[in-house]
Amino acid sequence: MAAALGASGYDATDRAEEADMILLNTCHIREKAAEKVYSELGRLKALKLDNPDLRIGVAGCVAQAEGNEIMRRQPAVDLVVGPQAYHRLPEMARRAAAGDRVIDTEFPAEDKFDHLPRGPKMRRAPAAFLTVQEGCDKFCAFCVVPYTRGAEVSRPASRILAEARDLVERGVVEITLLGQNVNAYHGAGPDGDWSLARLIRELARVDGLERIRFTTSHPGDMADDLIEAIGSEARLMPYLHLPVQSGSDRILAAMNRKHTAESYIRLIERIRAARPDLMLSGDFIVGFPGETEADFADTMALVDEVVYGQAYSFKYSPRPGTPAAGKDPVPDVDKSDRLARLQALLGVQQRAAQDAMVGRVVQVLFERAGRREGQLVGKSEYLHAVHAICDVSSIGRILPVRITESAPNSLAGVLV
Ligand code: 5AD
Ligand code: SF4
């Protein structure tokens, strides 16, 4: 979005009071995230009193799902743009500047990525995201993604490779391949469709691209060749985000997850056999409609057995238009109680994984200056934030660090 607007004469500013255009990028995955948008808009509209030229826009999945409602609820909004229409922002911005209220939440036939400008050859931060896939065909019963982001689409492999090379030329050494259902990737290659594993193998040959990650994966799409790549590609980092959502087979079936607790656990065993140092991360939902205390106990048991290095957990939030919305709700007190118990358990595991790093040497990609004088911050292979005293010229380099200390949310160490 910044590149699209930049190409049509806008400059970025950090100060809202200076802006002629404010775009909120929004998330619709849970109700809390969506509601934030309206309170933020209420705050921003006051800026229009001092700057009548200010235009306010809403982008992202709330725009996609509730575009007309946003226009109705908040008259100060001039522009609503869904995630598939970002390449049309310059034209929309022109119309908004002329006084129109514009909304575009179409899924156009053309590919936005082909029309988004790459921008001038500016240096980039050492770690970047690269979208390889969008949308999802899985239709988990709780999830809005298949509706807001549409059907699963993979970008052509040649484009991804070209963009990766371009990022490396701009100073990027680590790329995280992004997709709502990334391991279902099957983009066109020169010799037929490429799997995610094939794409990773080719990316691993790009000179200067030292680290590759991918997120988010579905257990049903962990193909054999991907597990093999996890085991053999040194540039693929030993960290995998593989959401399970619940440990109860009854709830997993109601969620339309298409896997069981047992099949997930066996899958993790296979992946760990391929890459013993793998750190696992996951997502969990508590209080899905119909979840009993016994179902929740199954989730706790699964966490006990699998052991996560990092995890995200949420109370179930009914989303409009999804199959589970409105069914058999679990009382909020029970949701809160289960979430607290689950987060306590996950917290202990996360702490243990982090503390286990003390005394070890990890490879840190330094990304920026730390809070303390002379200190840099970077990420280990396992995505832990690591602080070390280090010359600023090391930003963008991967260096060995012996971990000496495990703080609440980060590690500290000394260069080896
Ligand atoms: N309620 C709560 N959590 C949800 N997620 C997706 N939809 C919902 C919902 N309706 C969580 C899932 C998913 C993560 C991105 O957000 O755990 O993996
Ligand atoms: Fe949503 Fe992920 Fe399920 Fe797709 S696989 S419907 S994105 S939770």
CSV table of C-alpha atoms and ligand atoms in Angstrom, one decimal:
chain,number,residue,atom,x,y,z
A,1,MET,CA,0.0,0.0,0.0
A,2,ALA,CA,2.8,2.3,0.9
A,3,ALA,CA,4.5,1.6,-2.4
A,4,ALA,CA,1.3,2.1,-4.4
A,5,LEU,CA,0.7,5.5,-2.8
A,6,GLY,CA,4.4,6.4,-2.9
A,7,ALA,CA,4.3,6.0,-6.7
A,8,SER,CA,1.4,8.4,-6.9
A,9,GLY,CA,3.1,11.2,-5.0
A,10,TYR,CA,2.5,10.5,-1.3
A,11,ASP,CA,5.4,10.5,1.2
A,12,ALA,CA,5.2,8.6,4.5
A,13,THR,CA,4.9,10.4,7.8
A,14,ASP,CA,5.0,9.1,11.4
A,15,ARG,CA,2.8,12.0,12.6
A,16,ALA,CA,-1.0,11.6,12.1
A,17,GLU,CA,-1.4,15.4,12.4
A,18,GLU,CA,0.7,15.9,9.3
A,19,ALA,CA,-1.0,13.3,7.1
A,20,ASP,CA,-3.3,14.0,4.2
A,21,MET,CA,-4.2,10.3,4.1
A,22,ILE,CA,-4.5,7.9,7.0
A,23,LEU,CA,-5.1,4.2,6.1
A,24,LEU,CA,-6.0,1.8,8.9
A,25,ASN,CA,-4.8,-1.8,8.0
A,26,THR,CA,-7.3,-4.0,9.8
A,27,CYS,CA,-7.8,-7.6,11.0
A,28,HIS,CA,-11.2,-9.4,11.1
A,29,ILE,CA,-10.0,-12.7,12.6
A,30,ARG,CA,-11.6,-12.1,16.0
A,31,GLU,CA,-14.3,-9.6,17.1
A,32,LYS,CA,-11.9,-7.7,19.4
A,33,ALA,CA,-9.6,-6.9,16.5
A,34,ALA,CA,-12.5,-5.7,14.4
A,35,GLU,CA,-14.0,-3.5,17.1
A,36,LYS,CA,-10.7,-1.7,17.6
A,37,VAL,CA,-11.2,-0.2,14.1
A,38,TYR,CA,-14.3,1.7,15.0
A,39,SER,CA,-12.8,3.2,18.2
A,40,GLU,CA,-9.6,4.2,16.3
A,41,LEU,CA,-11.7,5.8,13.6
A,42,GLY,CA,-13.6,7.8,16.2
A,43,ARG,CA,-10.3,9.1,17.5
A,44,LEU,CA,-8.9,9.9,14.0
A,45,LYS,CA,-11.9,11.9,12.7
A,46,ALA,CA,-11.1,14.8,15.1
A,47,LEU,CA,-8.0,15.4,13.0
A,48,LYS,CA,-10.2,16.5,10.1
A,49,LEU,CA,-11.2,19.6,12.1
A,50,ASP,CA,-7.6,21.0,11.8
A,51,ASN,CA,-6.9,19.5,8.3
A,52,PRO,CA,-9.9,19.6,6.0
A,53,ASP,CA,-7.8,17.9,3.3
A,54,LEU,CA,-7.3,14.8,5.4
A,55,ARG,CA,-8.7,11.6,3.9
A,56,ILE,CA,-9.3,8.6,6.1
A,57,GLY,CA,-9.3,5.1,4.7
A,58,VAL,CA,-9.8,1.5,5.9
A,59,ALA,CA,-7.9,-1.3,4.3
A,60,GLY,CA,-7.6,-5.0,5.2
A,61,CYS,CA,-10.1,-7.7,6.1
A,62,VAL,CA,-12.5,-5.6,8.2
A,63,ALA,CA,-12.8,-3.3,5.1
A,64,GLN,CA,-13.4,-6.5,3.0
A,65,ALA,CA,-16.1,-7.9,5.3
A,66,GLU,CA,-17.8,-4.8,6.6
A,67,GLY,CA,-17.1,-2.1,4.0
A,68,ASN,CA,-20.6,-0.8,3.6
A,69,GLU,CA,-21.2,-0.9,7.4
A,70,ILE,CA,-18.0,1.1,8.0
A,71,MET,CA,-19.2,3.8,5.5
A,72,ARG,CA,-22.6,3.9,7.3
A,73,ARG,CA,-21.3,3.9,10.9
A,74,GLN,CA,-18.5,6.4,10.4
A,75,PRO,CA,-19.2,9.2,8.0
A,76,ALA,CA,-15.6,10.5,8.4
A,77,VAL,CA,-14.3,7.5,6.3
A,78,ASP,CA,-13.6,8.5,2.7
A,79,LEU,CA,-12.2,5.2,1.4
A,80,VAL,CA,-12.6,1.5,1.9
A,81,VAL,CA,-10.2,-0.9,0.2
A,82,GLY,CA,-10.2,-4.7,0.5
A,83,PRO,CA,-7.0,-6.7,0.4
A,84,GLN,CA,-7.3,-7.8,-3.2
A,85,ALA,CA,-7.6,-4.2,-4.5
A,86,TYR,CA,-4.5,-2.5,-3.2
A,87,HIS,CA,-3.1,-1.9,-6.6
A,88,ARG,CA,-6.1,0.3,-7.3
A,89,LEU,CA,-5.3,2.6,-4.4
A,90,PRO,CA,-3.8,5.4,-6.4
A,91,GLU,CA,-6.9,5.9,-8.4
A,92,MET,CA,-9.1,5.6,-5.3
A,93,ALA,CA,-7.0,8.1,-3.5
A,94,ARG,CA,-7.4,10.6,-6.4
A,95,ARG,CA,-11.1,10.2,-6.2
A,96,ALA,CA,-11.2,10.5,-2.4
A,97,ALA,CA,-9.0,13.7,-2.6
A,98,ALA,CA,-11.6,15.1,-5.0
A,99,GLY,CA,-14.3,14.6,-2.4
A,100,ASP,CA,-15.8,11.2,-3.4
A,101,ARG,CA,-16.4,8.4,-0.9
A,102,VAL,CA,-15.0,5.3,-2.6
A,103,ILE,CA,-15.3,1.6,-1.8
A,104,ASP,CA,-13.6,-1.3,-3.6
A,105,THR,CA,-13.9,-4.8,-2.1
A,106,GLU,CA,-14.0,-6.7,-5.4
A,107,PHE,CA,-11.9,-9.7,-6.1
A,108,PRO,CA,-10.6,-8.4,-9.5
A,109,ALA,CA,-9.5,-10.8,-12.2
A,110,GLU,CA,-6.0,-9.2,-12.5
A,111,ASP,CA,-3.4,-10.1,-9.9
A,112,LYS,CA,-2.6,-7.2,-7.6
A,113,PHE,CA,1.0,-8.3,-7.2
A,114,ASP,CA,1.6,-7.7,-10.9
A,115,HIS,CA,0.4,-4.2,-10.6
A,116,LEU,CA,1.9,-3.1,-7.3
A,117,PRO,CA,5.1,-1.0,-7.8
A,118,ARG,CA,8.3,-2.4,-6.3
A,119,GLY,CA,9.5,1.1,-5.4
A,120,PRO,CA,13.0,2.5,-5.8
A,121,LYS,CA,16.0,0.3,-4.9
A,122,MET,CA,15.9,1.2,-1.3
A,123,ARG,CA,17.7,-0.8,1.4
A,124,ARG,CA,15.5,-2.9,3.5
A,125,ALA,CA,15.6,-4.3,7.0
A,126,PRO,CA,17.5,-7.7,7.0
A,127,ALA,CA,14.4,-9.8,7.6
A,128,ALA,CA,11.4,-9.5,5.2
A,129,PHE,CA,8.1,-11.2,4.4
A,130,LEU,CA,7.2,-12.4,1.0
A,131,THR,CA,3.6,-13.4,0.1
A,132,VAL,CA,3.5,-16.7,-1.9
A,133,GLN,CA,0.0,-17.7,-1.4
A,134,GLU,CA,-3.3,-16.1,-0.4
A,135,GLY,CA,-6.8,-17.3,0.6
A,136,CYS,CA,-7.9,-20.6,2.0
A,137,ASP,CA,-10.2,-23.5,0.9
A,138,LYS,CA,-10.2,-25.3,4.3
A,139,PHE,CA,-13.3,-23.7,5.8
A,140,CYS,CA,-12.6,-24.3,9.5
A,141,ALA,CA,-16.0,-23.7,11.1
A,142,PHE,CA,-14.8,-20.8,13.2
A,143,CYS,CA,-12.7,-18.9,10.6
A,144,VAL,CA,-13.5,-15.9,8.4
A,145,VAL,CA,-10.4,-16.2,6.2
A,146,PRO,CA,-12.1,-18.2,3.4
A,147,TYR,CA,-14.7,-15.4,3.1
A,148,THR,CA,-12.5,-12.3,3.6
A,149,ARG,CA,-9.5,-13.6,1.6
A,150,GLY,CA,-11.3,-15.8,-0.9
A,151,ALA,CA,-10.2,-19.0,-2.5
A,152,GLU,CA,-6.7,-20.4,-2.2
A,153,VAL,CA,-4.4,-18.9,-4.8
A,154,SER,CA,-0.6,-19.5,-5.3
A,155,ARG,CA,1.7,-17.0,-6.9
A,156,PRO,CA,3.9,-18.2,-9.8
A,157,ALA,CA,7.3,-19.5,-8.6
A,158,SER,CA,9.2,-17.4,-11.1
A,159,ARG,CA,7.8,-14.2,-9.6
A,160,ILE,CA,8.6,-15.3,-6.1
A,161,LEU,CA,12.2,-16.1,-7.0
A,162,ALA,CA,12.6,-12.8,-8.8
A,163,GLU,CA,11.2,-10.9,-5.8
A,164,ALA,CA,13.4,-12.9,-3.4
A,165,ARG,CA,16.5,-11.9,-5.5
A,166,ASP,CA,15.3,-8.3,-5.5
A,167,LEU,CA,14.9,-8.4,-1.7
A,168,VAL,CA,18.4,-9.8,-1.3
A,169,GLU,CA,19.8,-7.0,-3.5
A,170,ARG,CA,18.2,-4.6,-1.0
A,171,GLY,CA,20.1,-6.2,1.9
A,172,VAL,CA,17.6,-8.8,3.0
A,173,VAL,CA,19.1,-12.0,4.4
A,174,GLU,CA,16.0,-13.7,5.8
A,175,ILE,CA,12.7,-14.2,4.1
A,176,THR,CA,9.5,-15.5,5.7
A,177,LEU,CA,7.2,-17.0,3.0
A,178,LEU,CA,3.7,-16.0,3.9
A,179,GLY,CA,0.3,-17.6,3.1
A,180,GLN,CA,-2.9,-18.2,5.0
A,181,ASN,CA,-2.4,-21.8,4.1
A,182,VAL,CA,1.3,-21.6,3.0
A,183,ASN,CA,2.1,-25.3,2.9
A,184,ALA,CA,-0.7,-25.8,0.4
A,185,TYR,CA,1.4,-23.7,-2.0
A,186,HIS,CA,1.3,-25.1,-5.6
A,187,GLY,CA,2.5,-22.2,-7.8
A,188,ALA,CA,3.3,-22.5,-11.5
A,189,GLY,CA,6.9,-23.3,-12.2
A,190,PRO,CA,8.8,-23.8,-15.5
A,191,ASP,CA,8.2,-27.5,-15.3
A,192,GLY,CA,4.7,-27.8,-13.9
A,193,ASP,CA,3.4,-26.8,-10.4
A,194,TRP,CA,5.9,-26.4,-7.6
A,195,SER,CA,5.2,-27.5,-4.1
A,196,LEU,CA,6.4,-25.4,-1.1
A,197,ALA,CA,9.3,-27.8,-0.6
A,198,ARG,CA,10.4,-27.3,-4.2
A,199,LEU,CA,10.1,-23.5,-3.9
A,200,ILE,CA,12.2,-23.6,-0.7
A,201,ARG,CA,14.9,-25.7,-2.3
A,202,GLU,CA,15.2,-23.2,-5.2
A,203,LEU,CA,15.2,-20.2,-2.8
A,204,ALA,CA,17.9,-21.9,-0.8
A,205,ARG,CA,20.1,-21.5,-3.8
A,206,VAL,CA,19.7,-17.8,-4.1
A,207,ASP,CA,23.1,-16.3,-3.2
A,208,GLY,CA,22.9,-14.2,-0.1
A,209,LEU,CA,19.6,-15.5,1.1
A,210,GLU,CA,20.8,-17.1,4.4
A,211,ARG,CA,17.5,-17.9,6.1
A,212,ILE,CA,14.1,-19.1,5.0
A,213,ARG,CA,10.9,-19.5,7.1
A,214,PHE,CA,7.3,-20.1,6.2
A,215,THR,CA,4.0,-19.5,7.9
A,216,THR,CA,1.2,-20.5,8.5
A,217,SER,CA,0.8,-24.2,7.8
A,218,HIS,CA,-2.2,-26.6,8.2
A,219,PRO,CA,-1.4,-30.1,9.5
A,220,GLY,CA,-3.3,-31.6,6.6
A,221,ASP,CA,-0.8,-30.2,4.0
A,222,MET,CA,2.5,-31.3,5.6
A,223,ALA,CA,3.6,-33.2,2.5
A,224,ASP,CA,6.4,-35.7,2.6
A,225,ASP,CA,8.7,-33.6,0.5
A,226,LEU,CA,8.2,-30.7,2.9
A,227,ILE,CA,9.1,-32.8,5.9
A,228,GLU,CA,12.2,-33.9,3.9
A,229,ALA,CA,13.1,-30.3,3.2
A,230,ILE,CA,12.7,-29.4,6.9
A,231,GLY,CA,15.2,-32.2,7.6
A,232,SER,CA,17.8,-31.4,4.9
A,233,GLU,CA,17.7,-27.7,4.0
A,234,ALA,CA,20.2,-26.0,6.3
A,235,ARG,CA,18.8,-22.5,5.3
A,236,LEU,CA,15.3,-23.5,6.4
A,237,MET,CA,15.1,-22.4,10.1
A,238,PRO,CA,14.2,-25.1,12.7
A,239,TYR,CA,11.0,-23.4,13.8
A,240,LEU,CA,7.6,-24.5,12.7
A,241,HIS,CA,4.2,-22.8,13.4
A,242,LEU,CA,1.7,-25.6,13.1
A,243,PRO,CA,-1.7,-24.8,14.7
A,244,VAL,CA,-3.7,-27.6,16.1
A,245,GLN,CA,-6.6,-25.5,17.6
A,246,SER,CA,-7.8,-28.2,20.0
A,247,GLY,CA,-6.8,-31.6,21.4
A,248,SER,CA,-10.3,-33.0,21.4
A,249,ASP,CA,-11.3,-35.2,18.4
A,250,ARG,CA,-15.0,-34.3,18.9
A,251,ILE,CA,-14.2,-30.6,18.8
A,252,LEU,CA,-11.7,-31.0,15.9
A,253,ALA,CA,-14.4,-32.7,13.9
A,254,ALA,CA,-16.9,-29.9,14.7
A,255,MET,CA,-14.2,-27.4,13.7
A,256,ASN,CA,-13.9,-29.2,10.3
A,257,ARG,CA,-10.2,-29.4,10.9
A,258,LYS,CA,-9.8,-32.7,9.0
A,259,HIS,CA,-7.2,-34.1,11.5
A,260,THR,CA,-7.3,-35.8,14.9
A,261,ALA,CA,-5.2,-35.2,18.0
A,262,GLU,CA,-3.5,-38.5,17.3
A,263,SER,CA,-2.7,-37.8,13.6
A,264,TYR,CA,-1.3,-34.4,14.6
A,265,ILE,CA,0.9,-36.0,17.3
A,266,ARG,CA,2.2,-38.7,14.8
A,267,LEU,CA,2.9,-35.9,12.3
A,268,ILE,CA,4.9,-33.9,14.9
A,269,GLU,CA,6.9,-37.1,15.6
A,270,ARG,CA,7.8,-37.5,12.0
A,271,ILE,CA,8.8,-33.8,11.6
A,272,ARG,CA,10.9,-34.0,14.8
A,273,ALA,CA,12.6,-37.2,13.6
A,274,ALA,CA,13.6,-35.3,10.4
A,275,ARG,CA,14.8,-32.2,12.4
A,276,PRO,CA,15.4,-33.0,16.1
A,277,ASP,CA,16.2,-29.4,17.0
A,278,LEU,CA,12.9,-28.2,15.7
A,279,MET,CA,11.0,-25.7,17.9
A,280,LEU,CA,7.3,-25.9,17.6
A,281,SER,CA,4.7,-23.2,17.8
A,282,GLY,CA,0.9,-23.4,17.6
A,283,ASP,CA,-2.5,-21.8,17.8
A,284,PHE,CA,-5.3,-22.8,20.2
A,285,ILE,CA,-8.9,-21.9,20.5
A,286,VAL,CA,-10.7,-22.5,23.8
A,287,GLY,CA,-14.5,-22.4,24.3
A,288,PHE,CA,-15.5,-23.4,20.7
A,289,PRO,CA,-19.2,-24.1,20.7
A,290,GLY,CA,-20.1,-27.3,22.6
A,291,GLU,CA,-16.6,-27.6,24.2
A,292,THR,CA,-16.9,-29.4,27.5
A,293,GLU,CA,-14.5,-29.6,30.4
A,294,ALA,CA,-13.5,-33.1,29.1
A,295,ASP,CA,-12.7,-31.7,25.6
A,296,PHE,CA,-10.6,-29.0,27.2
A,297,ALA,CA,-8.8,-31.6,29.3
A,298,ASP,CA,-7.9,-33.3,25.9
A,299,THR,CA,-6.3,-30.0,24.8
A,300,MET,CA,-4.2,-29.7,27.9
A,301,ALA,CA,-3.1,-33.4,27.5
A,302,LEU,CA,-2.1,-32.7,23.9
A,303,VAL,CA,0.0,-29.7,25.0
A,304,ASP,CA,1.6,-31.8,27.7
A,305,GLU,CA,2.5,-34.4,25.2
A,306,VAL,CA,3.6,-32.2,22.2
A,307,VAL,CA,5.5,-29.5,24.2
A,308,TYR,CA,5.6,-26.1,22.4
A,309,GLY,CA,8.4,-23.5,22.4
A,310,GLN,CA,5.9,-20.8,21.7
A,311,ALA,CA,2.1,-20.6,21.2
A,312,TYR,CA,-0.9,-18.3,20.7
A,313,SER,CA,-4.2,-19.0,22.3
A,314,PHE,CA,-7.6,-17.3,22.1
A,315,LYS,CA,-11.1,-17.5,23.4
A,316,TYR,CA,-13.5,-18.5,20.6
A,317,SER,CA,-15.0,-15.5,19.0
A,318,PRO,CA,-18.1,-16.0,16.9
A,319,ARG,CA,-17.6,-14.5,13.4
A,320,PRO,CA,-20.4,-13.4,11.1
A,321,GLY,CA,-21.2,-15.8,8.3
A,322,THR,CA,-19.1,-18.8,9.7
A,323,PRO,CA,-20.8,-22.1,10.4
A,324,ALA,CA,-20.0,-22.2,14.1
A,325,ALA,CA,-21.3,-18.7,14.8
A,326,GLY,CA,-24.4,-18.8,17.0
A,327,LYS,CA,-24.1,-22.5,18.0
A,328,ASP,CA,-24.1,-23.8,21.5
A,329,PRO,CA,-22.0,-21.0,23.1
A,330,VAL,CA,-19.7,-21.8,26.0
A,331,PRO,CA,-20.2,-19.2,28.9
A,332,ASP,CA,-17.5,-16.5,28.9
A,333,VAL,CA,-16.5,-17.3,32.5
A,334,ASP,CA,-15.6,-20.9,31.4
A,335,LYS,CA,-13.8,-19.6,28.3
A,336,SER,CA,-11.7,-17.2,30.5
A,337,ASP,CA,-11.0,-19.9,33.0
A,338,ARG,CA,-9.8,-22.4,30.4
A,339,LEU,CA,-7.8,-19.7,28.6
A,340,ALA,CA,-6.0,-18.9,31.8
A,341,ARG,CA,-5.2,-22.5,32.5
A,342,LEU,CA,-4.0,-23.2,29.0
A,343,GLN,CA,-1.9,-20.0,28.9
A,344,ALA,CA,-0.3,-21.0,32.2
A,345,LEU,CA,0.7,-24.3,30.8
A,346,LEU,CA,2.0,-22.9,27.5
A,347,GLY,CA,3.8,-20.2,29.5
A,348,VAL,CA,5.7,-22.8,31.5
A,349,GLN,CA,6.7,-24.6,28.3
A,350,GLN,CA,7.7,-21.3,26.6
A,351,ARG,CA,9.8,-20.3,29.6
A,352,ALA,CA,11.5,-23.7,29.7
A,353,ALA,CA,12.4,-23.6,26.0
A,354,GLN,CA,13.8,-20.1,26.4
A,355,ASP,CA,15.8,-20.9,29.6
A,356,ALA,CA,17.2,-24.0,27.9
A,357,MET,CA,19.1,-21.7,25.5
A,358,VAL,CA,21.3,-20.4,28.4
A,359,GLY,CA,24.8,-21.7,27.9
A,360,ARG,CA,24.2,-22.6,24.2
A,361,VAL,CA,25.6,-20.8,21.2
A,362,VAL,CA,22.9,-19.6,18.8
A,363,GLN,CA,23.2,-17.9,15.4
A,364,VAL,CA,21.8,-14.4,15.6
A,365,LEU,CA,20.7,-12.3,12.7
A,366,PHE,CA,21.2,-8.7,14.0
A,367,GLU,CA,18.3,-6.4,13.0
A,368,ARG,CA,18.5,-3.2,14.9
A,369,ALA,CA,20.0,-1.2,17.7
A,370,GLY,CA,18.9,-2.3,21.2
A,371,ARG,CA,17.8,0.0,24.0
A,372,ARG,CA,21.1,0.0,25.8
A,373,GLU,CA,24.2,1.8,24.4
A,374,GLY,CA,26.3,-0.4,22.1
A,375,GLN,CA,23.8,-3.2,22.1
A,376,LEU,CA,22.1,-4.8,19.1
A,377,VAL,CA,19.0,-6.9,18.9
A,378,GLY,CA,18.4,-9.8,16.5
A,379,LYS,CA,16.7,-13.1,16.1
A,380,SER,CA,18.0,-16.6,16.8
A,381,GLU,CA,17.2,-19.6,14.5
A,382,TYR,CA,14.3,-20.2,17.0
A,383,LEU,CA,12.9,-16.7,16.7
A,384,HIS,CA,14.0,-15.7,20.1
A,385,ALA,CA,14.9,-12.1,20.4
A,386,VAL,CA,18.6,-11.9,21.4
A,387,HIS,CA,20.5,-8.8,22.8
A,388,ALA,CA,24.3,-8.6,22.6
A,389,ILE,CA,27.0,-5.9,22.7
A,390,CYS,CA,28.0,-5.6,19.1
A,391,ASP,CA,29.1,-3.0,16.6
A,392,VAL,CA,26.3,-1.4,14.6
A,393,SER,CA,28.1,-2.5,11.4
A,394,SER,CA,26.9,-6.0,12.3
A,395,ILE,CA,23.2,-5.2,11.5
A,396,GLY,CA,22.3,-7.5,8.7
A,397,ARG,CA,24.9,-10.1,9.7
A,398,ILE,CA,24.4,-13.5,11.3
A,399,LEU,CA,26.9,-14.1,14.2
A,400,PRO,CA,27.3,-16.7,16.8
A,401,VAL,CA,26.2,-15.6,20.3
A,402,ARG,CA,26.6,-17.5,23.6
A,403,ILE,CA,23.5,-17.1,25.6
A,404,THR,CA,24.1,-15.9,29.2
A,405,GLU,CA,20.7,-14.8,30.4
A,406,SER,CA,17.0,-15.5,29.9
A,407,ALA,CA,14.9,-12.4,30.5
A,408,PRO,CA,11.0,-12.4,30.5
A,409,ASN,CA,10.7,-11.9,26.7
A,410,SER,CA,14.2,-12.1,25.3
A,411,LEU,CA,17.7,-13.6,25.7
A,412,ALA,CA,21.0,-11.9,26.2
A,413,GLY,CA,24.4,-13.1,25.3
A,414,VAL,CA,28.0,-12.4,24.2
A,415,LEU,CA,29.5,-12.7,20.7
A,416,VAL,CA,31.6,-15.8,20.4
B,1,5AD,N1,-12.1,-17.2,17.4
B,1,5AD,C1,-10.9,-17.3,18.0
B,1,5AD,N2,-9.8,-17.6,17.4
B,1,5AD,C2,-9.8,-17.7,16.1
B,1,5AD,N3,-8.8,-17.9,15.2
B,1,5AD,C3,-9.3,-17.9,13.9
B,1,5AD,N4,-10.6,-17.7,14.0
B,1,5AD,C4,-10.9,-17.5,15.3
B,1,5AD,C5,-12.2,-17.3,16.0
B,1,5AD,N5,-13.3,-17.2,15.4
B,1,5AD,C6,-7.4,-18.2,15.6
B,1,5AD,C7,-7.0,-19.6,15.2
B,1,5AD,C8,-6.0,-19.3,14.0
B,1,5AD,C9,-5.5,-17.9,14.4
B,1,5AD,C10,-4.8,-17.1,13.3
B,1,5AD,O1,-6.6,-17.2,15.0
B,1,5AD,O2,-6.3,-20.2,16.2
B,1,5AD,O3,-5.0,-20.3,13.8
B,2,SF4,FE1,-8.9,-20.3,8.7
B,2,SF4,FE2,-6.4,-21.5,8.8
B,2,SF4,FE3,-8.7,-23.0,8.8
B,2,SF4,FE4,-8.0,-21.7,6.6
B,2,SF4,S1,-6.9,-23.4,7.6
B,2,SF4,S2,-10.1,-21.8,7.5
B,2,SF4,S3,-7.1,-19.8,7.4
B,2,SF4,S4,-8.0,-21.5,10.4
